[in-house]
PDB file of C-alpha atoms in Angstrom:
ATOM      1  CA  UNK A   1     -48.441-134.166 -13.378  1.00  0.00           C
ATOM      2  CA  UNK A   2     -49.243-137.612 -13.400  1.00  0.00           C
ATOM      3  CA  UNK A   3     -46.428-140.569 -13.081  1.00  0.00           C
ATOM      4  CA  UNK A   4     -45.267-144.009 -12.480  1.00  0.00           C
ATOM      5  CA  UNK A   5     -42.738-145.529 -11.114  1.00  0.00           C
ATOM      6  CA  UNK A   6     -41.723-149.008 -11.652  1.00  0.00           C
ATOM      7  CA  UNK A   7     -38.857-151.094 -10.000  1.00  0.00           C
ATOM      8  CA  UNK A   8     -35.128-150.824 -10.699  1.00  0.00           C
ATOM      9  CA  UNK A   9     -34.285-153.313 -13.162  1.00  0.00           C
ATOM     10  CA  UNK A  10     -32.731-155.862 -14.902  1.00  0.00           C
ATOM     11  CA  UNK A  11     -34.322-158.790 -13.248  1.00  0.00           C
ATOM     12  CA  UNK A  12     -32.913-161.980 -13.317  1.00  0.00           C
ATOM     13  CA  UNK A  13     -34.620-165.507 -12.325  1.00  0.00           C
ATOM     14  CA  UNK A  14     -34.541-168.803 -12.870  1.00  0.00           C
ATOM     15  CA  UNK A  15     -37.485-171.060 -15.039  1.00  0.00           C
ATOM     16  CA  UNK A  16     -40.411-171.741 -12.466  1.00  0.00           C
ATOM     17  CA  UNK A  17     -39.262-168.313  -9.906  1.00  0.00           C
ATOM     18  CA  UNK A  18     -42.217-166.379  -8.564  1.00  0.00           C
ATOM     19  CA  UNK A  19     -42.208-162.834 -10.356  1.00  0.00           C
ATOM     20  CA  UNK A  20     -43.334-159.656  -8.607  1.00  0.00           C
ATOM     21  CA  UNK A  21     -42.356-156.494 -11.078  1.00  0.00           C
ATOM     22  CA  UNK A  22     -43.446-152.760  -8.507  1.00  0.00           C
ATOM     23  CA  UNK A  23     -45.279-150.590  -9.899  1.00  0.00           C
ATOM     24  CA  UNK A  24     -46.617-147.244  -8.017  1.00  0.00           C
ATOM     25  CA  UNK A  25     -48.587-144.492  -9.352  1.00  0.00           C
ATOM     26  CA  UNK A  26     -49.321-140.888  -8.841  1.00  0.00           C
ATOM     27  CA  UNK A  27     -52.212-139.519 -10.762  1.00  0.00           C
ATOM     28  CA  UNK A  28     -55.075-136.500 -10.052  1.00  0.00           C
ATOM     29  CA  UNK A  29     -58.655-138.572 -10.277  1.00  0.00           C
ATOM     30  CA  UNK A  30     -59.269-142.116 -11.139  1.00  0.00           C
ATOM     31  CA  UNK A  31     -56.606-143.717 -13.733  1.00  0.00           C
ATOM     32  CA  UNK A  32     -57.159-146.556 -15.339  1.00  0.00           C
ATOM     33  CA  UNK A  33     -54.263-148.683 -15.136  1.00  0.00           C
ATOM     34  CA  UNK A  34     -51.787-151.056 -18.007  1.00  0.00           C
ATOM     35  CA  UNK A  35     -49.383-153.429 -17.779  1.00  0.00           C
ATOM     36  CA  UNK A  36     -47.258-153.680 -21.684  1.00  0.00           C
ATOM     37  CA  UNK A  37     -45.168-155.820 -22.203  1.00  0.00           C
ATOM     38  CA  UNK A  38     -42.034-155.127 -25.214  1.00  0.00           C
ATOM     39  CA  UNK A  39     -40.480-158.120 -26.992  1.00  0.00           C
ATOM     40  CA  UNK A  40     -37.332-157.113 -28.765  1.00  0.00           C
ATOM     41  CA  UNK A  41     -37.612-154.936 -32.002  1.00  0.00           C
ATOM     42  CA  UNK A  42     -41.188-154.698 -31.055  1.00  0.00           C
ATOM     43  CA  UNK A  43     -44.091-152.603 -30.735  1.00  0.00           C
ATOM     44  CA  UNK A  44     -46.271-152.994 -27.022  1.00  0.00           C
ATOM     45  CA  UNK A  45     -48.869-155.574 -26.405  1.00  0.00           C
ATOM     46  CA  UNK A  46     -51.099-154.640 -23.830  1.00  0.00           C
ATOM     47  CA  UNK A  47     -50.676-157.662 -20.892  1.00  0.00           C
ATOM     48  CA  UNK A  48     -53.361-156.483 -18.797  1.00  0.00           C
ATOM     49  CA  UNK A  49     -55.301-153.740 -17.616  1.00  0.00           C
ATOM     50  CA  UNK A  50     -57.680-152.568 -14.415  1.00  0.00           C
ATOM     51  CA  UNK A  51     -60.127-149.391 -14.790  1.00  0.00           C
ATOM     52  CA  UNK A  52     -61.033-149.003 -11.101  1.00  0.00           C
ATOM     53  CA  UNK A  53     -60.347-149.856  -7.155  1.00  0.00           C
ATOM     54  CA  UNK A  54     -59.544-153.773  -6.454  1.00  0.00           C
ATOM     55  CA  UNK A  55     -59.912-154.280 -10.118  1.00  0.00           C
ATOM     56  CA  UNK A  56     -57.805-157.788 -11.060  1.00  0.00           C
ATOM     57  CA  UNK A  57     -56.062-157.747 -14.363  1.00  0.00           C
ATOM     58  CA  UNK A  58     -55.042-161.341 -15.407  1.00  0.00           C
ATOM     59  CA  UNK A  59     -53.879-162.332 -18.682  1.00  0.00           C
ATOM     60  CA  UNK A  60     -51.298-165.507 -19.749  1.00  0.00           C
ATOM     61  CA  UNK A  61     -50.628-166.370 -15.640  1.00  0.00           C
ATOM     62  CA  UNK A  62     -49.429-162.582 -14.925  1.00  0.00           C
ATOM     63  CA  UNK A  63     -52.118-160.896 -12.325  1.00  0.00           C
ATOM     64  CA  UNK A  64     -52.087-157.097 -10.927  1.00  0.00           C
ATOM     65  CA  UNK A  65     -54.522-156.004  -8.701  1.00  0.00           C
ATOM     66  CA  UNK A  66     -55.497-151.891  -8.712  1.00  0.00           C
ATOM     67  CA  UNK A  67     -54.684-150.559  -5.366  1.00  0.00           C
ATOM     68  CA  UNK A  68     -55.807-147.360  -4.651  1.00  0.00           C
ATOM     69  CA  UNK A  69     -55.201-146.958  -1.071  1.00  0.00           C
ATOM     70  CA  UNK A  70     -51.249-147.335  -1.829  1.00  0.00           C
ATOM     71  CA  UNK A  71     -51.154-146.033  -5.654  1.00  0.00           C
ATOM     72  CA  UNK A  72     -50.229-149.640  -6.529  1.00  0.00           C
ATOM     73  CA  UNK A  73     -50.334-151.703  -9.794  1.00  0.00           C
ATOM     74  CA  UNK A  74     -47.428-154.717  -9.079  1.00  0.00           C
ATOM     75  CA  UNK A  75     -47.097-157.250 -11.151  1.00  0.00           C
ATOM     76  CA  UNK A  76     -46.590-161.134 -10.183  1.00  0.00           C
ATOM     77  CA  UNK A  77     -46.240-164.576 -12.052  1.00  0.00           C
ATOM     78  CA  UNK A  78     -46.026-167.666  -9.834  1.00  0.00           C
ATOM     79  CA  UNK A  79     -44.057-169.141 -12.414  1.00  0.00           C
ATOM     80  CA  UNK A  80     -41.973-168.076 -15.030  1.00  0.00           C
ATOM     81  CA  UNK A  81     -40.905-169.326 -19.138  1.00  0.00           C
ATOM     82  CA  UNK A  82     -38.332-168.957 -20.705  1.00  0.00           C
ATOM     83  CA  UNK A  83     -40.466-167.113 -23.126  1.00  0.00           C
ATOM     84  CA  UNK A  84     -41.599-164.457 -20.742  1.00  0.00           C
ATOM     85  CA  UNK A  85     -37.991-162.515 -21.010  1.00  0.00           C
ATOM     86  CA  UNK A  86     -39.413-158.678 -22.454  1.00  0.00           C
ATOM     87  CA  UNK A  87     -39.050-155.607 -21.140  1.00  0.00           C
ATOM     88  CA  UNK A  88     -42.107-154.867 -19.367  1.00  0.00           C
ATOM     89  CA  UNK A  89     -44.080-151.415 -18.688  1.00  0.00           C
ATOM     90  CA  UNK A  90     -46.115-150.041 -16.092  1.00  0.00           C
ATOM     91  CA  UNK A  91     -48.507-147.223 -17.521  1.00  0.00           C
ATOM     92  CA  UNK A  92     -51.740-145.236 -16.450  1.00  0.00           C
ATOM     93  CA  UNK A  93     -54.063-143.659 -18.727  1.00  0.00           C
ATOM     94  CA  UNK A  94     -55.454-139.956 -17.491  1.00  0.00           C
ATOM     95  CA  UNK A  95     -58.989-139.939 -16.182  1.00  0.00           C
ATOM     96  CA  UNK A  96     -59.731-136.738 -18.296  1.00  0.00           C
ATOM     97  CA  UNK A  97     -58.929-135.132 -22.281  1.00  0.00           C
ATOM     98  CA  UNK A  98     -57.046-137.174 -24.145  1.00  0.00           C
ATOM     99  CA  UNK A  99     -56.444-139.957 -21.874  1.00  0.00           C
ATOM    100  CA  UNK A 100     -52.932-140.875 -23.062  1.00  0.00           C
ATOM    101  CA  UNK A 101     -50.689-143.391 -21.446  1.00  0.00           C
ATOM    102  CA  UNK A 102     -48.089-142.164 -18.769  1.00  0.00           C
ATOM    103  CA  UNK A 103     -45.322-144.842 -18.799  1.00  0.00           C
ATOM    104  CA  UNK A 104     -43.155-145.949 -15.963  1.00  0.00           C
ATOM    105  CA  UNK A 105     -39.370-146.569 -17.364  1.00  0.00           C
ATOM    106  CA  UNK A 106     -39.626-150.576 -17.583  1.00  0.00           C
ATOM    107  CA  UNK A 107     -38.350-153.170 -16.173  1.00  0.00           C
ATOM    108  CA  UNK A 108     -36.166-155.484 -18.421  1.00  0.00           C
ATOM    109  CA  UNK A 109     -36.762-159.233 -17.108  1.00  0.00           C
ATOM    110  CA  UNK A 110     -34.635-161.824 -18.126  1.00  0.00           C
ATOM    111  CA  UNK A 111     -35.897-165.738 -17.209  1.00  0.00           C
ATOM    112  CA  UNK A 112     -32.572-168.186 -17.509  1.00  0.00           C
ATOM    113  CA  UNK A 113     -33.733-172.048 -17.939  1.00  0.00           C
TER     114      UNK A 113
ATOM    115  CA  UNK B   1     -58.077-156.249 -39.825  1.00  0.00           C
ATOM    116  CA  UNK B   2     -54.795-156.453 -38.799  1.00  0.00           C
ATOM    117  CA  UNK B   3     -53.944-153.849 -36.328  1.00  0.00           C
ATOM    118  CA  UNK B   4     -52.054-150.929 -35.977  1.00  0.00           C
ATOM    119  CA  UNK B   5     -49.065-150.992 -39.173  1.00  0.00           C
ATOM    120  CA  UNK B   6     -46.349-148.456 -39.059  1.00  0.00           C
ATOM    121  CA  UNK B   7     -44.169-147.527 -42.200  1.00  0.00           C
ATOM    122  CA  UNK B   8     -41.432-147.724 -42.431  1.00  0.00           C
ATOM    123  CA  UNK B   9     -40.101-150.269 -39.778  1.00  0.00           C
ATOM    124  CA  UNK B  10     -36.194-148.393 -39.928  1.00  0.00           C
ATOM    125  CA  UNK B  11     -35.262-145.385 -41.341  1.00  0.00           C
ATOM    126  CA  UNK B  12     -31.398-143.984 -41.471  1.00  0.00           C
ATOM    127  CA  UNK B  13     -31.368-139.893 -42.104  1.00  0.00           C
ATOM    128  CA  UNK B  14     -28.511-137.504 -42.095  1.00  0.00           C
ATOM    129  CA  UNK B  15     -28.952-134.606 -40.202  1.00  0.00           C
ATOM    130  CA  UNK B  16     -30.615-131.640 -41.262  1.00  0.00           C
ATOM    131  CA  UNK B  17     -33.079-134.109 -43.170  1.00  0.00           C
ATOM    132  CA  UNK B  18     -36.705-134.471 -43.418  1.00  0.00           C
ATOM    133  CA  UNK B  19     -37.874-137.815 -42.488  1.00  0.00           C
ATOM    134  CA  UNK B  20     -42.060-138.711 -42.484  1.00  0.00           C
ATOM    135  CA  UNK B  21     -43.160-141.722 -40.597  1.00  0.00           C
ATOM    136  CA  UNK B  22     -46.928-142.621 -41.181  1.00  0.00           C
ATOM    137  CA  UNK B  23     -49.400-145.057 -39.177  1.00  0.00           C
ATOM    138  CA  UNK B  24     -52.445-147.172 -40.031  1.00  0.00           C
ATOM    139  CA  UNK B  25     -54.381-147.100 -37.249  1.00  0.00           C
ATOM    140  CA  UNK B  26     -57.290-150.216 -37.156  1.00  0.00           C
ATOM    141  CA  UNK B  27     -60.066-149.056 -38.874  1.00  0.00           C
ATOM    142  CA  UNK B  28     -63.120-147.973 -36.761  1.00  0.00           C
ATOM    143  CA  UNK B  29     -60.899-146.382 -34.348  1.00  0.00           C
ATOM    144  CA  UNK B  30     -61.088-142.932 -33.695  1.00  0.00           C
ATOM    145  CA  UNK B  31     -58.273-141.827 -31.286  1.00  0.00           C
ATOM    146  CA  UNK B  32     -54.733-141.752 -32.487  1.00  0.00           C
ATOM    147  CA  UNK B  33     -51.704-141.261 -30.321  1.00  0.00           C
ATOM    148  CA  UNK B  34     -47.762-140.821 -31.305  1.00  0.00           C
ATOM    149  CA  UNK B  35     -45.259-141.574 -28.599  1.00  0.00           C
ATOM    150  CA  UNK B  36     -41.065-141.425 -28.353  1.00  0.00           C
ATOM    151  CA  UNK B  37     -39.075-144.077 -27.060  1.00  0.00           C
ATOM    152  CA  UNK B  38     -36.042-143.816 -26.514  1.00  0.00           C
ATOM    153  CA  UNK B  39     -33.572-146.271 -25.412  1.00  0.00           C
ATOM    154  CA  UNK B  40     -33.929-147.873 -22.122  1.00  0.00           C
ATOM    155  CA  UNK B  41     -36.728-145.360 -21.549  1.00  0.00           C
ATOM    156  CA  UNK B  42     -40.739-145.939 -21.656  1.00  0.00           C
ATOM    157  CA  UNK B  43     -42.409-143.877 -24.448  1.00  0.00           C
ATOM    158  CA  UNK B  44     -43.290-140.534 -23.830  1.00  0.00           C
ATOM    159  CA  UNK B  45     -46.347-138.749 -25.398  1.00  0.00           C
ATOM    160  CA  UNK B  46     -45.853-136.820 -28.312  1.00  0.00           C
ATOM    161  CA  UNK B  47     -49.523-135.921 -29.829  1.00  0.00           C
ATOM    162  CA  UNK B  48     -53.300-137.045 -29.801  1.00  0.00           C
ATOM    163  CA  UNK B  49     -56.152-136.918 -32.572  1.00  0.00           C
ATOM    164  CA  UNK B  50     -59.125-137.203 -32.268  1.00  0.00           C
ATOM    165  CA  UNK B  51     -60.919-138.094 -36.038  1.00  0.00           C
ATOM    166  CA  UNK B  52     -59.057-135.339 -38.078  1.00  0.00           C
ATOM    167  CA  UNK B  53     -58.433-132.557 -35.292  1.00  0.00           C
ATOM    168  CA  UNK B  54     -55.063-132.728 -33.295  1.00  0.00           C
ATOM    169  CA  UNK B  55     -56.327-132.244 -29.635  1.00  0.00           C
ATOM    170  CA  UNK B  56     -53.504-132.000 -27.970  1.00  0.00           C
ATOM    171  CA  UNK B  57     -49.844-131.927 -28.091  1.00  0.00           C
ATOM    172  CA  UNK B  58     -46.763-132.283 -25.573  1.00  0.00           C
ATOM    173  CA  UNK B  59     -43.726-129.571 -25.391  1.00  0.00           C
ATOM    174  CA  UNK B  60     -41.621-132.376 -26.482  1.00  0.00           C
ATOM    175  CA  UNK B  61     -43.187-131.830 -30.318  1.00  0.00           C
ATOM    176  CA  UNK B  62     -41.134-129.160 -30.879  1.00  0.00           C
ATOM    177  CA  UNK B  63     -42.224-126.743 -34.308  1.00  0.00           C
ATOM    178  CA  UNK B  64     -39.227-129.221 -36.405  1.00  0.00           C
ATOM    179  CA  UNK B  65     -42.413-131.905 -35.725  1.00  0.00           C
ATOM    180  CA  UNK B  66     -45.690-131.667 -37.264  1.00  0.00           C
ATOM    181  CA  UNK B  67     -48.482-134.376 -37.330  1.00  0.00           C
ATOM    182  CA  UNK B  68     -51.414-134.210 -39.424  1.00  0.00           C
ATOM    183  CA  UNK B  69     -54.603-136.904 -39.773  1.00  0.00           C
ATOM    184  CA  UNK B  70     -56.236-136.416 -42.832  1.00  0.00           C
ATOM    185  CA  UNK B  71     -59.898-137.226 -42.975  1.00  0.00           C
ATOM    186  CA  UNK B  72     -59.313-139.217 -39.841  1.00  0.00           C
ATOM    187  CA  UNK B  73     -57.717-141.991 -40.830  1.00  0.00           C
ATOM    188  CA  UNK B  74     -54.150-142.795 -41.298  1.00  0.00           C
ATOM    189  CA  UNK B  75     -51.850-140.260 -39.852  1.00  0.00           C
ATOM    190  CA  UNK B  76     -48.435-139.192 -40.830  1.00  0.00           C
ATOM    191  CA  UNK B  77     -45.474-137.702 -38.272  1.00  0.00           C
ATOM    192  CA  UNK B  78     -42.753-135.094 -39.688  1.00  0.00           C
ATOM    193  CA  UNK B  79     -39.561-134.141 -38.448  1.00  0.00           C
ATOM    194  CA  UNK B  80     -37.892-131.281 -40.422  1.00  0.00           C
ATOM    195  CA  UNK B  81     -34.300-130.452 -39.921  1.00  0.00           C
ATOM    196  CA  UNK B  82     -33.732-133.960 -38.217  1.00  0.00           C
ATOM    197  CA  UNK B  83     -30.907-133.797 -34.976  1.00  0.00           C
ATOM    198  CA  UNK B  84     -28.942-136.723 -33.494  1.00  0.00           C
ATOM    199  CA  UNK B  85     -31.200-136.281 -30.635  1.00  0.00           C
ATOM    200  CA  UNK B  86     -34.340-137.445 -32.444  1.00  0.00           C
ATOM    201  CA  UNK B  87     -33.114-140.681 -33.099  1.00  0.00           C
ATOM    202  CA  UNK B  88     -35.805-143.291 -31.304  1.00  0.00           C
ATOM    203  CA  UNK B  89     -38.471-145.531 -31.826  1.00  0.00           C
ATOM    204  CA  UNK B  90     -41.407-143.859 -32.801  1.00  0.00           C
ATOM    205  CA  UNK B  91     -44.888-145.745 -31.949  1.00  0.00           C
ATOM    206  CA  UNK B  92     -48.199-145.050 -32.869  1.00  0.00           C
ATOM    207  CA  UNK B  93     -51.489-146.007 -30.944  1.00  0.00           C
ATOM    208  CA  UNK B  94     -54.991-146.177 -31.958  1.00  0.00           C
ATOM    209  CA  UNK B  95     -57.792-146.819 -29.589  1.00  0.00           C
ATOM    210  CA  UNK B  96     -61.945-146.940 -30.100  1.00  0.00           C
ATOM    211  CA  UNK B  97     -63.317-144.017 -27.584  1.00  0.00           C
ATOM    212  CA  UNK B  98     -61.547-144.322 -24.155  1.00  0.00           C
ATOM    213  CA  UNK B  99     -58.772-146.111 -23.884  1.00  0.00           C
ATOM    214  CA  UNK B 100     -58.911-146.512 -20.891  1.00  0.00           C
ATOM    215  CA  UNK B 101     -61.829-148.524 -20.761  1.00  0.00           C
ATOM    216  CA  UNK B 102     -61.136-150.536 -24.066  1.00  0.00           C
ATOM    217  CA  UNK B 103     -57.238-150.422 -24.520  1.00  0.00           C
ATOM    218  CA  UNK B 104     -54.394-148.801 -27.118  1.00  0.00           C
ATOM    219  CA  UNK B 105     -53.043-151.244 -29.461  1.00  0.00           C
ATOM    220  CA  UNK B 106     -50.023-150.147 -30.645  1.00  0.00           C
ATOM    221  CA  UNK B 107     -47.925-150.368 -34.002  1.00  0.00           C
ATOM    222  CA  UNK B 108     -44.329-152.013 -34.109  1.00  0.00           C
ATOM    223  CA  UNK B 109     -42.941-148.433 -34.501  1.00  0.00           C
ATOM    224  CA  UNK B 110     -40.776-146.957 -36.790  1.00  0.00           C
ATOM    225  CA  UNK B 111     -36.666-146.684 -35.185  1.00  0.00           C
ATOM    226  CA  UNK B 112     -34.976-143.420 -36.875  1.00  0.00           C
ATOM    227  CA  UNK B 113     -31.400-143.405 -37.018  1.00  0.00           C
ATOM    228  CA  UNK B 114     -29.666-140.174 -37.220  1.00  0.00           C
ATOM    229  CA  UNK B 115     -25.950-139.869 -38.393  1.00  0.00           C
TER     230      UNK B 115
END
C-alpha cells in the first residue's frame, strides 16, 4: 500500500538555520502531496500542498517541490522563528476512492533563539 | 463558518466504557474522514463518508467502533467496551470533493484517556 517516510527526528536549530525536513513517498498512480504542520494540543493545519510533477508548494517561507522522478516531497525554510517549533507531517492523499491522507510519522522540530 | 469543531476536546473513561466523540465538519463539505493518533505517531485512517454513506473503513475500526453520519452532516465516532489501547487523539477531517485538489481541514481532535 501506499506510504511515507519522513526523516528521523527531533530536530534541533538555532533562530535564522536553514531547514530541510525529508520526506519520500511510495504510492500506486499520481498522489497529491501535504505538508501539516501540529502545534501542541492541536489539531493539523495544512502548510502546503502540490497535486502534480514539479508542483511548488509555498506557504509562510516553507517551500516543497513534488518530485516524481525520486518520490520526493522535502521540506526547507531558509530561515527559521522561534515560532516555527511543531511537529510537522509529511502526507499523500490516494489518487483513487476515498482519497484519504497517508501520514509519514513526523518530525518534531524544535528552533532555540 | 468556523471550521472543523470536535466535542469534546478531553475525555477520561474507565475501561469497559462507552465513550462517543462527535465532529462538525464545515458546512458545504461533503467528505468526512476520522483518523487515530497516537503518541509520537502520525494519524492513521480510521473511516470515510461520503454525504450519509460510510464508504470505506480501515481494519483498525475494529466492530467495538462504529461511525455513523446522519443526513450528512455532523458525524459521531463510538467506541464500546473502551481498552487502554484506544487511548489517542482522535481527529476528524472534512474536505469539499477531492481533497486532494482542495485540502482536509481538520478539527483540534478529541484525546481519550483510558484508565
Amino acid at each position: 500500500g501506499d506510504s511515507v517516510t519522513q526523516m528521523e527526528g527531533p530536530v534541533t536549530l538555532s533562530e535564522e538555520a536553514f531547514l530541510t525536513i525529508n520526506c519520500t513517498y511510495t504510492a500506486t498512480g499520481y498522489p497529491s502531496l501535504f505538508w501539516y504542520v501540529q502545534y501542541p494540543g492541536e489539531g493539523l493545519q495544512l502548510l502546503l500542498k502540490a497535486t502534480k510533477a514539479d508542483d511548488k508548494g509555498s506557504n509562510k517561507g516553507f517551500e516543497a517541490t513534488y518530485r516524481k522522478e525520486t518520490t520526493s516531497f522535502h521540506l526547507e525554510k531558509g530561515s527559521v522563528q522561534v515560532s516555527d517549533s511543531a511537529v510537522y507531517f509529511c502526507a499523500l492523499s490516494d489518487a483513487q476512492g476515498a482519497q484519504k491522507l497517508v501520514f509519514g510519522q513526523g518530525t518534531r522540530l524544535t528552533i532555540n533563539p | 463558518d468556523t471550521g472543523v469543531s470536535q466535542d469534546p476536546r478531553h475525555k477520561i473513561t474507565k475501561r469497559g466504557q462507552n465513550v462517543t466523540f462527535r465532529c462538525d465538519p464545515i458546512s458545504e463539505h461533503n467528505r468526512l474522514y476520522w483518523y487515530r493518533q497516537t503518541l509520537g505517531q502520525g494519524p492513521e485512517f480510521l473511516t470515510y463518508f461520503q454525504n450519509e454513506a460510510q464508504l470505506e473503513k480501515s481494519r483498525l475500526l475494529s466492530d467495538r467502533f462504529s461511525a455513523e453520519r446522519p443526513k450528512g452532516s455532523f458525524s459521531t465516532l463510538e467506541i464500546q467496551r473502551t481498552e487502554q489501547g484506544d487511548s489517542a487523539m482522535y481527529l476528524c477531517a472534512s474536505s469539499l470533493g477531492s481533497g486532494g485538489a482542495y485540502g482536509y481541514t481538520f478539527g483540534s481532535g478529541t484525546r481519550l484517556t483510558v484508565v
